[in-house]
């Protein structure tokens, strides 16, 4: 009877240990399909009245975004953002016809979709994928911006940044994004030197430097989907 009790306890311990190991492995293997976050930062401007120092008159910028996580290397990001821009030709050695001086202060609102590429497999799971908690990344997309100067312009956002995984679901991000405006009126100024603007000529650039925090959700069903 004593031997039976010992064997029963031993088997019970083995079962409990197996369940704990399996549960831990399952938790460690969790992957998520979606990510949402917000960011704050500073904005700059390069255009008709500022052609050299992008941070001469920094403004405030903010964003809210959503990511669709294709896999550990690729994602699609959609977001809305706002940024303040300003400039004054008196601060630089710009020479305009008839000695005119120009200045402006505006805020634009932007909506964009971008494709992102992580240089490393981004994540925390310690498995065959050799996931990394930090990775640099590149992004490229298309967007549209409307400014308080009552001007609208399509733009091409080009970004470079880094992501850091605080925990399995929470991420930190730092990104420098340059928006090439496909137009010359986002600052309310155009053709100041009597040089006619066009789709790719005399365009304004509106960069931002943004620090963000995001949360992953929508756990992927391992039984229903193949996860690589």
PDB file of C-alpha atoms in Angstrom, residues 27-32 35 69 71-74 118-136 162-172 216 227-228:
ATOM      1  CA  UNK A  27       2.221  31.285 -23.045  1.00  0.00           C
ATOM      2  CA  UNK A  28       5.708  31.812 -24.441  1.00  0.00           C
ATOM      3  CA  UNK A  29       4.516  30.956 -27.930  1.00  0.00           C
ATOM      4  CA  UNK A  30       1.693  33.483 -28.025  1.00  0.00           C
ATOM      5  CA  UNK A  31       1.653  35.680 -31.128  1.00  0.00           C
ATOM      6  CA  UNK A  32      -0.673  38.561 -31.895  1.00  0.00           C
ATOM      7  CA  UNK A  35      -1.187  46.452 -32.590  1.00  0.00           C
ATOM      8  CA  UNK A  69       1.339  42.326 -38.074  1.00  0.00           C
ATOM      9  CA  UNK A  71       4.758  38.285 -39.435  1.00  0.00           C
ATOM     10  CA  UNK A  72       7.843  39.090 -37.343  1.00  0.00           C
ATOM     11  CA  UNK A  73       9.508  41.001 -40.198  1.00  0.00           C
ATOM     12  CA  UNK A  74       6.663  42.768 -42.006  1.00  0.00           C
ATOM     13  CA  UNK A 118      11.970  44.969 -39.560  1.00  0.00           C
ATOM     14  CA  UNK A 119      15.655  44.172 -40.008  1.00  0.00           C
ATOM     15  CA  UNK A 120      15.362  41.474 -37.299  1.00  0.00           C
ATOM     16  CA  UNK A 121      12.645  39.023 -36.257  1.00  0.00           C
ATOM     17  CA  UNK A 122      10.869  41.161 -33.658  1.00  0.00           C
ATOM     18  CA  UNK A 123       9.525  39.438 -30.526  1.00  0.00           C
ATOM     19  CA  UNK A 124      10.334  37.767 -27.210  1.00  0.00           C
ATOM     20  CA  UNK A 125       9.709  34.050 -27.741  1.00  0.00           C
ATOM     21  CA  UNK A 126      12.817  31.959 -27.251  1.00  0.00           C
ATOM     22  CA  UNK A 127      12.331  29.544 -30.136  1.00  0.00           C
ATOM     23  CA  UNK A 128      13.821  28.578 -33.482  1.00  0.00           C
ATOM     24  CA  UNK A 129      12.964  31.978 -34.968  1.00  0.00           C
ATOM     25  CA  UNK A 130      15.673  33.661 -32.836  1.00  0.00           C
ATOM     26  CA  UNK A 131      13.443  36.629 -31.993  1.00  0.00           C
ATOM     27  CA  UNK A 132      14.968  39.933 -30.857  1.00  0.00           C
ATOM     28  CA  UNK A 133      13.479  42.394 -28.373  1.00  0.00           C
ATOM     29  CA  UNK A 134      14.858  45.329 -30.364  1.00  0.00           C
ATOM     30  CA  UNK A 135      15.048  45.919 -34.096  1.00  0.00           C
ATOM     31  CA  UNK A 136      15.634  48.802 -36.496  1.00  0.00           C
ATOM     32  CA  UNK A 162      13.645  51.291 -33.855  1.00  0.00           C
ATOM     33  CA  UNK A 163      11.193  49.148 -31.880  1.00  0.00           C
ATOM     34  CA  UNK A 164      11.781  47.766 -28.402  1.00  0.00           C
ATOM     35  CA  UNK A 165       9.608  45.140 -26.739  1.00  0.00           C
ATOM     36  CA  UNK A 166       8.993  46.132 -23.099  1.00  0.00           C
ATOM     37  CA  UNK A 167       6.990  42.951 -22.487  1.00  0.00           C
ATOM     38  CA  UNK A 168       5.237  40.352 -24.586  1.00  0.00           C
ATOM     39  CA  UNK A 169       2.483  42.788 -25.618  1.00  0.00           C
ATOM     40  CA  UNK A 170       3.871  46.273 -24.941  1.00  0.00           C
ATOM     41  CA  UNK A 171       6.292  48.010 -27.317  1.00  0.00           C
ATOM     42  CA  UNK A 172       8.240  51.264 -27.427  1.00  0.00           C
ATOM     43  CA  UNK A 216      -0.522  44.032 -29.249  1.00  0.00           C
ATOM     44  CA  UNK A 227       2.343  30.488 -37.632  1.00  0.00           C
ATOM     45  CA  UNK A 228       5.867  30.958 -38.890  1.00  0.00           C
TER      46      UNK A 228
END
